XYZ file of C-alpha atoms in Angstrom:
557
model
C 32.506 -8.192 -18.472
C 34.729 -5.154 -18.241
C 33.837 -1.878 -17.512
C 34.159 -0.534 -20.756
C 32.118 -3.042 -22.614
C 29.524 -2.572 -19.440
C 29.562 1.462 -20.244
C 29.570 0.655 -24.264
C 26.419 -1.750 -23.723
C 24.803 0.843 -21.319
C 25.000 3.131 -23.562
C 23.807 1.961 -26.739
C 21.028 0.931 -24.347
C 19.706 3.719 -23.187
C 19.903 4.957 -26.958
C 17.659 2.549 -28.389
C 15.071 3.140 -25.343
C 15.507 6.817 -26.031
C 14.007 6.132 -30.013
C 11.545 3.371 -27.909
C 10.180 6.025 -25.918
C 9.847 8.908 -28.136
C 7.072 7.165 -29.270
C 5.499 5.486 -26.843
C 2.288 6.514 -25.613
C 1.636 4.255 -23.125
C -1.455 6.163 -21.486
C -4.222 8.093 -22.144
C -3.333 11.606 -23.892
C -4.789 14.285 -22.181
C -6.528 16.792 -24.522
C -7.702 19.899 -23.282
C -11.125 20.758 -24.306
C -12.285 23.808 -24.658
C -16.127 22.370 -23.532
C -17.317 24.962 -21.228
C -20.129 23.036 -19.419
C -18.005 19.790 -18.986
C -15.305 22.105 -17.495
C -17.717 23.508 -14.994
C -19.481 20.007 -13.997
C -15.341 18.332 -13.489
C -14.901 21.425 -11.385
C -17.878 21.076 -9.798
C -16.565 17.539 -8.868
C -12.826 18.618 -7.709
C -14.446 21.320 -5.594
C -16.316 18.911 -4.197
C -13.762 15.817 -3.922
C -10.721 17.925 -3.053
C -13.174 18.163 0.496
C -12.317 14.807 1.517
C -8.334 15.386 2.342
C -7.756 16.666 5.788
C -4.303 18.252 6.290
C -2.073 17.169 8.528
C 1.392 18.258 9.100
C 4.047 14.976 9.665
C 6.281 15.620 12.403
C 7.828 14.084 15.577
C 10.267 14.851 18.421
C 13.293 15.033 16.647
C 15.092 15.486 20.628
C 15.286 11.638 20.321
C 17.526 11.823 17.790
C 21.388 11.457 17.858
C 23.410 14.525 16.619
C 24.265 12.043 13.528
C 20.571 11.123 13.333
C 19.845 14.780 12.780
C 22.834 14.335 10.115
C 20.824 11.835 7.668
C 17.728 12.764 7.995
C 17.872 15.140 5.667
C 19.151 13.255 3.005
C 16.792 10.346 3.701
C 13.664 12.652 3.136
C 16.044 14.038 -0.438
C 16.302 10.348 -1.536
C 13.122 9.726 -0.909
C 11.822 12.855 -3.142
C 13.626 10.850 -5.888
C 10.979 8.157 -5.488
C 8.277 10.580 -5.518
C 9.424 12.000 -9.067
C 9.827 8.181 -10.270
C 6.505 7.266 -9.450
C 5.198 10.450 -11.413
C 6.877 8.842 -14.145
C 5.259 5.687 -13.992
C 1.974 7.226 -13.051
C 1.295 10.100 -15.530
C 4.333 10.728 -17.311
C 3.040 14.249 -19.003
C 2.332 15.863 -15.302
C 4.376 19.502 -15.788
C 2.449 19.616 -19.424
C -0.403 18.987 -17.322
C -0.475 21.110 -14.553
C 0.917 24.043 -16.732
C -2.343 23.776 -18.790
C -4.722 23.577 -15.570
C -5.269 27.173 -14.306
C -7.801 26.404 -11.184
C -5.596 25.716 -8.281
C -8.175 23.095 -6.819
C -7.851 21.174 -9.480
C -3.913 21.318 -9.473
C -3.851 20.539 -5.730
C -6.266 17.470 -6.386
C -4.047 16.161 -9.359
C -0.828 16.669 -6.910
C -2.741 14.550 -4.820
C -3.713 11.500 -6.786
C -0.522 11.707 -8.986
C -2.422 12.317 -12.379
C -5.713 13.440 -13.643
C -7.522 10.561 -12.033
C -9.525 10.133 -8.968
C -8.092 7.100 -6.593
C -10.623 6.896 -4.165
C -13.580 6.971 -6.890
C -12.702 4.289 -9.193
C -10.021 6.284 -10.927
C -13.050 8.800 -12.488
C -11.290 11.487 -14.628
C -11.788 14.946 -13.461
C -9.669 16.937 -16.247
C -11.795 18.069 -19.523
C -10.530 15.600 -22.597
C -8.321 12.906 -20.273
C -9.875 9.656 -20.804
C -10.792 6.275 -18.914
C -7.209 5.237 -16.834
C -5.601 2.650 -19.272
C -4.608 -0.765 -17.757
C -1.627 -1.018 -19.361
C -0.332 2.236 -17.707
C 3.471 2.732 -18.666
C 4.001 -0.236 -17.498
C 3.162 -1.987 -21.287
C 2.501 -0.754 -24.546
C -0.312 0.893 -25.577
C -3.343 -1.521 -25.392
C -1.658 -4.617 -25.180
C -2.973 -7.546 -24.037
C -2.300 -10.109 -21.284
C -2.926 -12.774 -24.021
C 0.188 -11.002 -26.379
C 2.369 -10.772 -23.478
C 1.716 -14.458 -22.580
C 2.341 -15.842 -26.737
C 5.761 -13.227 -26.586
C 9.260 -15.235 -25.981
C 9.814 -12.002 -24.141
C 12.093 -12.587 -21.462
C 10.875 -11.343 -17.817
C 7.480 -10.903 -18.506
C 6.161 -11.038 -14.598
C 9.168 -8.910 -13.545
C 8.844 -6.821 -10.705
C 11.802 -4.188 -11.880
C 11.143 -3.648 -15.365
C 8.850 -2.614 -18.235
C 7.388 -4.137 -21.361
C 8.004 -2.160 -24.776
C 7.876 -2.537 -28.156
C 11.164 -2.606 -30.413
C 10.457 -2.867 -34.290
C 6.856 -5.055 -33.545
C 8.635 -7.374 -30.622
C 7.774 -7.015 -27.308
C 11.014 -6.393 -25.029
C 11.807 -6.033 -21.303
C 13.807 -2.712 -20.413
C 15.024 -2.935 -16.637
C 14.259 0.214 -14.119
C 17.941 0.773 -13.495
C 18.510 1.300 -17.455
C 15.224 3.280 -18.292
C 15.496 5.730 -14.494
C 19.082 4.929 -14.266
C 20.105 9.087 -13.544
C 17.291 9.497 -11.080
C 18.429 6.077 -9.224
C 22.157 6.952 -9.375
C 20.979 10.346 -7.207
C 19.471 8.467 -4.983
C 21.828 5.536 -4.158
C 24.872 8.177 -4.111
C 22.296 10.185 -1.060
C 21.797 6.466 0.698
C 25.475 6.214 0.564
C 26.373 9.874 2.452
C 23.808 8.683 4.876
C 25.662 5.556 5.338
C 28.880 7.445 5.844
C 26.918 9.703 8.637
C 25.160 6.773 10.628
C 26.607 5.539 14.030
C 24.720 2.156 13.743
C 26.249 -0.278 12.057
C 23.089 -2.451 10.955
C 21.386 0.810 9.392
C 24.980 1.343 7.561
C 25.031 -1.568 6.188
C 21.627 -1.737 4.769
C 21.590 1.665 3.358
C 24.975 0.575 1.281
C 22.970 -2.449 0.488
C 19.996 -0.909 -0.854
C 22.025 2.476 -2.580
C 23.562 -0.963 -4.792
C 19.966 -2.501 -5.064
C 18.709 0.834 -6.987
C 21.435 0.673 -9.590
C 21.214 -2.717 -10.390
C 17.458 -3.954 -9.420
C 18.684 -6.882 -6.826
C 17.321 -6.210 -4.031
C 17.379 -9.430 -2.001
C 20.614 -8.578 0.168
C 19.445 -5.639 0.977
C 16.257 -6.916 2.483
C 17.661 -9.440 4.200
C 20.203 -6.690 5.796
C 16.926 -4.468 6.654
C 15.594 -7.431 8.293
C 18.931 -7.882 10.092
C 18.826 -4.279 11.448
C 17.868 -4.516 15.345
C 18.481 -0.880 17.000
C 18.559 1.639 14.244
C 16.618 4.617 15.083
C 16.257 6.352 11.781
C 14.795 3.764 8.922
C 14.044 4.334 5.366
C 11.722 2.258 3.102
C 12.742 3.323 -0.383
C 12.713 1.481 -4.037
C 10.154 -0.122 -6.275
C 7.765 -1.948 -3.675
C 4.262 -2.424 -4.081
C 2.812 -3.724 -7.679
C -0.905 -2.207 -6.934
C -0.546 0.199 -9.921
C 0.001 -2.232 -12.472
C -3.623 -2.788 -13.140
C -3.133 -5.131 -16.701
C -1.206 -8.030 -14.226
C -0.316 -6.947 -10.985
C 3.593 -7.457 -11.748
C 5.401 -4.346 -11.838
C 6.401 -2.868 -8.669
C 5.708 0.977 -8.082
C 8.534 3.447 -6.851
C 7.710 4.627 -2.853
C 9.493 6.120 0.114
C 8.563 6.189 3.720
C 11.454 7.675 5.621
C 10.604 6.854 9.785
C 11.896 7.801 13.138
C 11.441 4.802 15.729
C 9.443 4.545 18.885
C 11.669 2.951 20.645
C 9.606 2.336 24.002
C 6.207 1.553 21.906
C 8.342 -0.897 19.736
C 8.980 -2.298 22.785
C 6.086 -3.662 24.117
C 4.893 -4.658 20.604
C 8.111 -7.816 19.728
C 6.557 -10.100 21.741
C 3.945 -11.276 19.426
C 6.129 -12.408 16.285
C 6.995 -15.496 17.963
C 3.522 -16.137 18.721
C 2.812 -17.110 15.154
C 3.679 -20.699 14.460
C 1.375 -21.650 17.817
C -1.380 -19.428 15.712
C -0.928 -20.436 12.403
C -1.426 -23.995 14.008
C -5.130 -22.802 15.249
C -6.563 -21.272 11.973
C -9.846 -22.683 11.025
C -9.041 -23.970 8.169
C -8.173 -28.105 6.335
C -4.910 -29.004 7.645
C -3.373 -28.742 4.225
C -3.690 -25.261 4.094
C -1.753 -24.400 7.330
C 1.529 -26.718 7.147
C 3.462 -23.897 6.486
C 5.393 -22.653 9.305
C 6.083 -18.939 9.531
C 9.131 -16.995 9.935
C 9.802 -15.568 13.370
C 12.968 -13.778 12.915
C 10.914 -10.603 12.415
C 10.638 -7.091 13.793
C 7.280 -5.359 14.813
C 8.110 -1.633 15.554
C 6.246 1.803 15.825
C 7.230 4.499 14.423
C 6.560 8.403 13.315
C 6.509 8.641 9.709
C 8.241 12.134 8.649
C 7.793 12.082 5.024
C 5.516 9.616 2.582
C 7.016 9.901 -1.232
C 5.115 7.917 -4.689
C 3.160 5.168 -4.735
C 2.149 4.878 -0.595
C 1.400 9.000 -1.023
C -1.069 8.664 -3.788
C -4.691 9.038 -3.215
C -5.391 6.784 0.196
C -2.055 7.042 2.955
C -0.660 3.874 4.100
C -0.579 3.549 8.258
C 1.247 0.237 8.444
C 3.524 -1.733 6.112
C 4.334 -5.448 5.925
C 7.674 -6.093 3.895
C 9.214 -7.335 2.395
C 6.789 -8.869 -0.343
C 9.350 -11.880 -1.625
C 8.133 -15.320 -0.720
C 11.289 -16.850 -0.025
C 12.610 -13.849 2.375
C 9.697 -14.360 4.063
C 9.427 -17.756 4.600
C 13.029 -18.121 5.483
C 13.625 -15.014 7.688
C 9.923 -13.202 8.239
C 9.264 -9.568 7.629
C 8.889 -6.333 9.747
C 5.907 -4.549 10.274
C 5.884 -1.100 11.054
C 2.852 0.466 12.389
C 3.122 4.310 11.323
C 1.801 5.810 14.493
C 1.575 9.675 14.762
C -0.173 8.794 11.073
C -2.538 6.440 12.839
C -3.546 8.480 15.814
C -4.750 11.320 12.467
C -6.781 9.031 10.769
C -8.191 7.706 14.108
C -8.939 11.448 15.993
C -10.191 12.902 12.551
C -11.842 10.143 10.413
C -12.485 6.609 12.345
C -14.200 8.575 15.754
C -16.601 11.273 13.743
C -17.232 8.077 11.298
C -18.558 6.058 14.425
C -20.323 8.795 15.940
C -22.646 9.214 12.972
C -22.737 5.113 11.646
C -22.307 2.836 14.722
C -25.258 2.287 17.149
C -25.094 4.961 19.910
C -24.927 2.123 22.708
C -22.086 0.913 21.441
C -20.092 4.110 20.463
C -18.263 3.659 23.876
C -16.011 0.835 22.502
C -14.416 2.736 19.990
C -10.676 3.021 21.420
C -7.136 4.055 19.902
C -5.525 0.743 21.634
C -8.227 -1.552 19.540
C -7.865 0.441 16.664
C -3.575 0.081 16.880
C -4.178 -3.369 17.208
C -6.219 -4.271 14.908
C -4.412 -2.602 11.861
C -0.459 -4.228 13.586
C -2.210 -7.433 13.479
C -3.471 -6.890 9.961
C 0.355 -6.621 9.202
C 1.377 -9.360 11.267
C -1.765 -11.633 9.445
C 0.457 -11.229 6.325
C 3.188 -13.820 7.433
C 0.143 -16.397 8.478
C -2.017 -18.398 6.050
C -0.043 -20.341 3.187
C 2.343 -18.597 0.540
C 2.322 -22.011 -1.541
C -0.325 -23.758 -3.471
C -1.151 -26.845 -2.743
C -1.560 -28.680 -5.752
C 1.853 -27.835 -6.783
C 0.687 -24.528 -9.409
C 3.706 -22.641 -7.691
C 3.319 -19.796 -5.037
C -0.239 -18.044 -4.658
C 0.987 -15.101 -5.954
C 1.933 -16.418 -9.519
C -1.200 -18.427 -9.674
C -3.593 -15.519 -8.875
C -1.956 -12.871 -10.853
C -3.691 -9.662 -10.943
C -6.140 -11.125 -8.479
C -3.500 -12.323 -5.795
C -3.150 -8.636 -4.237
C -6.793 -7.651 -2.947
C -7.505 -11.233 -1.686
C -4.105 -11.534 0.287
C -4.686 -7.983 2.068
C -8.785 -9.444 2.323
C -6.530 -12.585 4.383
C -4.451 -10.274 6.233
C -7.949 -8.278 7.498
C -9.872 -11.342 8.398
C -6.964 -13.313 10.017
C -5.534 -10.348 11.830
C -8.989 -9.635 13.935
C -8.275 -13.853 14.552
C -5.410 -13.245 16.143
C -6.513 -10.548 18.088
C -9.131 -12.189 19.423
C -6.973 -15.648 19.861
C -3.870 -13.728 22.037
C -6.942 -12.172 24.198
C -8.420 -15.357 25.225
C -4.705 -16.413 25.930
C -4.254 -13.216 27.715
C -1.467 -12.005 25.798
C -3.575 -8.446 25.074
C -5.927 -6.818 27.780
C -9.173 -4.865 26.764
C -12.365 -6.178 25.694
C -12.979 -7.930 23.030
C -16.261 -5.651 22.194
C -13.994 -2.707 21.936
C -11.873 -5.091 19.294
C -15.102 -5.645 17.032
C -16.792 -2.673 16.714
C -13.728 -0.578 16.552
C -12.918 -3.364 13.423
C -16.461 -2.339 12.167
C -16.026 1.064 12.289
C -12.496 0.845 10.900
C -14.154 -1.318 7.529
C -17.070 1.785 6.912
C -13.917 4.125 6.815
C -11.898 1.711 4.428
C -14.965 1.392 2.069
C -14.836 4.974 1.399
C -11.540 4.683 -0.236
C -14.037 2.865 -3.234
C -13.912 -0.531 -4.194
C -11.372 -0.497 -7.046
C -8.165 -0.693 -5.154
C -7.112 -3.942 -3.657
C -7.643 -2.520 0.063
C -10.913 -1.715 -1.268
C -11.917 -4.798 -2.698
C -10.984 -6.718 0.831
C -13.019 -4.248 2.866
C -15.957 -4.978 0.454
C -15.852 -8.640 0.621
C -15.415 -8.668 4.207
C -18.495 -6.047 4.873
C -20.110 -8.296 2.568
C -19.844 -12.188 4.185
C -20.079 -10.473 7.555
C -23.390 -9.198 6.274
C -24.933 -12.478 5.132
C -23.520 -13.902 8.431
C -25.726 -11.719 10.733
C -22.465 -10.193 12.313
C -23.713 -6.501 12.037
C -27.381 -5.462 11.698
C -28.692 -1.953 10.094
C -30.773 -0.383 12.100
C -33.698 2.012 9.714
C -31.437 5.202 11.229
C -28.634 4.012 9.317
C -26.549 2.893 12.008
C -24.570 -0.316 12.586
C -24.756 -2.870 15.893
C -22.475 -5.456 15.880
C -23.672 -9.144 17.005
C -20.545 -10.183 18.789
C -21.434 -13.774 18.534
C -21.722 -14.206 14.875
C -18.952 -11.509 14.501
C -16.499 -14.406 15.612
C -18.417 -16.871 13.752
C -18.291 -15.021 10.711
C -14.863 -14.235 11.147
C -13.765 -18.090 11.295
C -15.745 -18.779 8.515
C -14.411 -16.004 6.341
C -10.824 -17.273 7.106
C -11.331 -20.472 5.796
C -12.986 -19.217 2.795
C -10.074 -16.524 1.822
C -7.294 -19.533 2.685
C -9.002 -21.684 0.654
C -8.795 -19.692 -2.262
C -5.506 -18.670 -2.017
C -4.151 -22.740 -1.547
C -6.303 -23.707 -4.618
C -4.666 -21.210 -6.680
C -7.565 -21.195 -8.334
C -7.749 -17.562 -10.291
C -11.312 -18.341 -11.814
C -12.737 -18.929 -8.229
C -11.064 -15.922 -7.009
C -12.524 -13.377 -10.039
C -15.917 -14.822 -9.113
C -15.659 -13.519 -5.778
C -14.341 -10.461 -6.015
C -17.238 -9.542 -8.748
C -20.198 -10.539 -6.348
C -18.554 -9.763 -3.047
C -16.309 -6.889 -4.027
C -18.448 -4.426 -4.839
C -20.861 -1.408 -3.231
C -24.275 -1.908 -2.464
C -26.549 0.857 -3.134
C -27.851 1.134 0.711
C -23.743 1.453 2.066
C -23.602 3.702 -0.482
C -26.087 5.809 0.802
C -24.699 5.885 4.453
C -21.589 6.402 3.014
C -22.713 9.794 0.943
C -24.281 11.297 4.853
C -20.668 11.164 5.870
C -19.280 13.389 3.147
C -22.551 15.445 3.080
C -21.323 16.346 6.726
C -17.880 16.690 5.958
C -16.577 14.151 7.269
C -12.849 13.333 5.951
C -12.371 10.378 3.527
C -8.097 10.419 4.475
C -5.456 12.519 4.824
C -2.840 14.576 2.834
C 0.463 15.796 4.640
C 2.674 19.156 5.345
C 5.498 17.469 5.077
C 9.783 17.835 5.033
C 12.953 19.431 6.067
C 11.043 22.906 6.840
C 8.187 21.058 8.406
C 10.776 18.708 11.344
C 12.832 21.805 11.088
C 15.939 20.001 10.416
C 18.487 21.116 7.696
């Protein structure tokens, strides 16, 4: 095709969407009541809720940078500000409307920071007078559509990751994210591609001219494999549609993020050892045979690094410390993934959540085992516990993901807890990690009563629930009357094998039914965690964090 028919096409496109959108209401509309007393109980609530943010600013020694490094950094963190606005978009579309209206600055602060008028960490609650329940179908779908209508539609994509689902005169259509954002994603590509002219290193150049192509066009696989390929950048930038979390109606469509990162390069170091440690693993699980012939890519990176600015989906309502990407099967299976372990925003959540957390829930005797190193380690090997386990059914229903749908996301990161505290406890007995293993599980138990918090409707929460859940019926932590948690070492292993084989089990039986059955007994609160969980915000404890964060913050221009 020629670029004039391309332009011709484009246009008429983005016409039609245009009339498409203009009346599309794909979420709740917010209505602002004039109720006095429901106003004062939702402030009430955001007075109290806005509480469980600490602040923390996002920096890191930017003397480790090159003079070119100092170059692109600013127009990584500008690109990445792109992704922020985009995931407003596909969060709560009418946000200026919305915070225009609000007049209490709590409660504009508080929508900033869950990217709409709904509460992330509490089950999405809404805390602005007249807003409704969170809808499902989001903006990802028309208004109150179904899974069954999308399913009977000859719609074409109707699982994509990179596009939306909309109604055109009573037929359901696919619109792709490079036609419907296509000025916002121009922006951004056009800043990836100064920063590509800037860089010295010639992996990091290539992938950021990779990925500035991937925006505009929504193929993204040569640019992953290039990010992959990328060995001694020191500068790295996670940036596009990534994580399909807020597409509550199917768990499809992906969500715009950004993480823009500076490298530690001696920490990164001692941590790429253990990659190639995973097909000798994967061979242990404790699981049938026919759930572990898969043998995992190796040709992976596991780095540290500073994260210097957070932007859409991985900034909304609970922070991310470590990512796993990327997501596609077949990149992973072929060539791995990297795992980045976001450090300075580890050490934060460890120093002013995880420690004050232990102090007040974990048996005083055992308080002493609570250690930044076990901590680190447990949430890498969380990451690394992605690439292990089986990405395949096996009775030939196609990869777990599209057998488990919506319900494939909180059981894979429920795999990735469980089988990550196996191989931390697997590389110690081979003495490939030092410390003891005590300081391993009941820095893991402390680490799930800080996850919990975060509420069980995400799919992080979910996991956390099902794992405090078995590990409960398996003895491996006992209550004391105080409140307080011992771990039983013993049957913390034992639970922890048996757990595995549960989660892998589901996942290579592709069965969906057997996995919504879990996740409504296991996944849920219990009224007595509950309760120990409400004496650690009546004392002020933190739930996560929020950041200070950009140019002015680094100081860089």
């Amino acid at each position: 095709m020629n670029n004039v028919n391309k332009n011709s096409l484009l246009f008429f496109g983005l016409m039609s969407i245009v009339g498409l959108f203009a009346c599309q209401n794909p979420t709740q509309t917010t209505e602002h009541k004039s109720d006095k007393k429901a106003s004062d109980t939702l402030q009430d609530y955001v007075d109290s809720r806005i509480k469980i943010y600490e602040r923390v600013k996002l920096t890191t020694n930017l003397n480790q940078l090159s003079a070119s490094e100092r170059k692109v950094l600013p127009l990584l963190i500008q690109a990445a500000a792109i992704m922020d606005d985009l995931f407003w978009k596909q969060a709560y579309p009418q946000r200026d409307s919305l915070l225009n209206t609000v007049k209490n600055e709590n409660t504009k602060e508080f929508i900033k920071i869950n990217y709409g008028p709904w509460d992330r960490l509490n089950g999405d609650k809404p805390f602005v007078a007249g807003v409704g329940q969170k809808s499902e179908t989001g903006t990802f779908y028309p208004a109150n559509m179904t899974k069954e209508a999308l399913e009977k539609s000859d719609v074409k994509d109707k699982y994509g990751l990179y596009s939306v689902i909309r109604t055109e005169k009573d037929k359901l259509i696919s619109v792709p994210y490079h036609v419907l954002y296509a000025a916002e994603l121009q922006k951004a590509s056009n800043l990836l591609k100064q920063a590509a002219l800037l860089t010295d290193d010639a992996g990091f150049k290539k992938y950021l001219n990779l990925r500035a192509e991937a925006l505009i066009t929504d193929n993204y696989k040569a640019s992953d494999y290039a990010w992959l390929d990328m060995k001694n950048n020191g500068l790295d930038i996670i940036i596009g549609p990534i994580e399909n979390y807020e597409d509550k109606l199917l768990n499809a469509r992906a969500a715009f993020e950004a993480y823009v990162l500076v490298k530690d390069k001696d920490w990164s170091k001692r941590l790429s050892k253990y990659v190639s440690m995973l097909p000798a693993l994967q061979k242990e699980l404790p699981v049938a045979e026919k759930y572990k012939r898969e043998v995992p890519g190796t040709d992976s990176e596991l780095n540290a690094y500073d994260v210097v600015y957070y932007a859409g989906d991985c900034n909304s309502g609970s922070k991310t410390i470590a990512v796993n990407l990327p997501n596609d099967e077949e990149i992973q299976q072929k060539k791995g993934t990297r795992r980045s372990q976001l450090k300075n925003a580890m050490l934060a959540k460890f120093d002013k959540i995880l420690v004050p957390i232990a102090n007040e829930l974990i048996a005083k005797d055992q308080q002493k085992y609570i250690k930044f190193d076990a901590f680190f380690a447990n949430v890498m090997f969380h990451e690394v516990a992605h690439g292990l386990g089986i990405k395949n059914t096996v009775n030939g229903s196609g990869t777990v993901r599209n057998a488990l749908k919506e319900q494939y996301s909180w059981l894979e990161e429920g795999k990735a807890d469980v089988l990550g505290l196996y191989m931390v406890t697997g590389l110690l007995k081979k003495g490939e990690l030092t410390g003891d293993i005590k300081e391993y599980y009941t820095t893991y138990m402390a680490g799930i009563l800080r996850s919990v918090r975060f509420g069980a409707s995400s799919a992080h929460g979910k996991a956390n629930m099902q794992c405090f859940n078995y590990f409960k019926a398996q003895g491996a932590f006992e209550r004391a009357n105080s409140g307080t948690y011992r771990v039983n070492f013993e049957k913390f292993a034992t639970a922890m094998n048996g757990l595995s084989g549960v989660i892998l089990a589901l996942q290579g039986n592709g069965d969906k039914v057997a996995v919504e059955k879990a996740q409504k007994e296991n996944g849920v609160i219990g009224a007595e965690l509950q309760s120990d969980l409400n004496r650690l915000s009546k004392i002020g404890i933190p739930v996560d964090i929020v950041f200070d964060q950009g140019v002015d913050v680094l100081g860089v221009k």
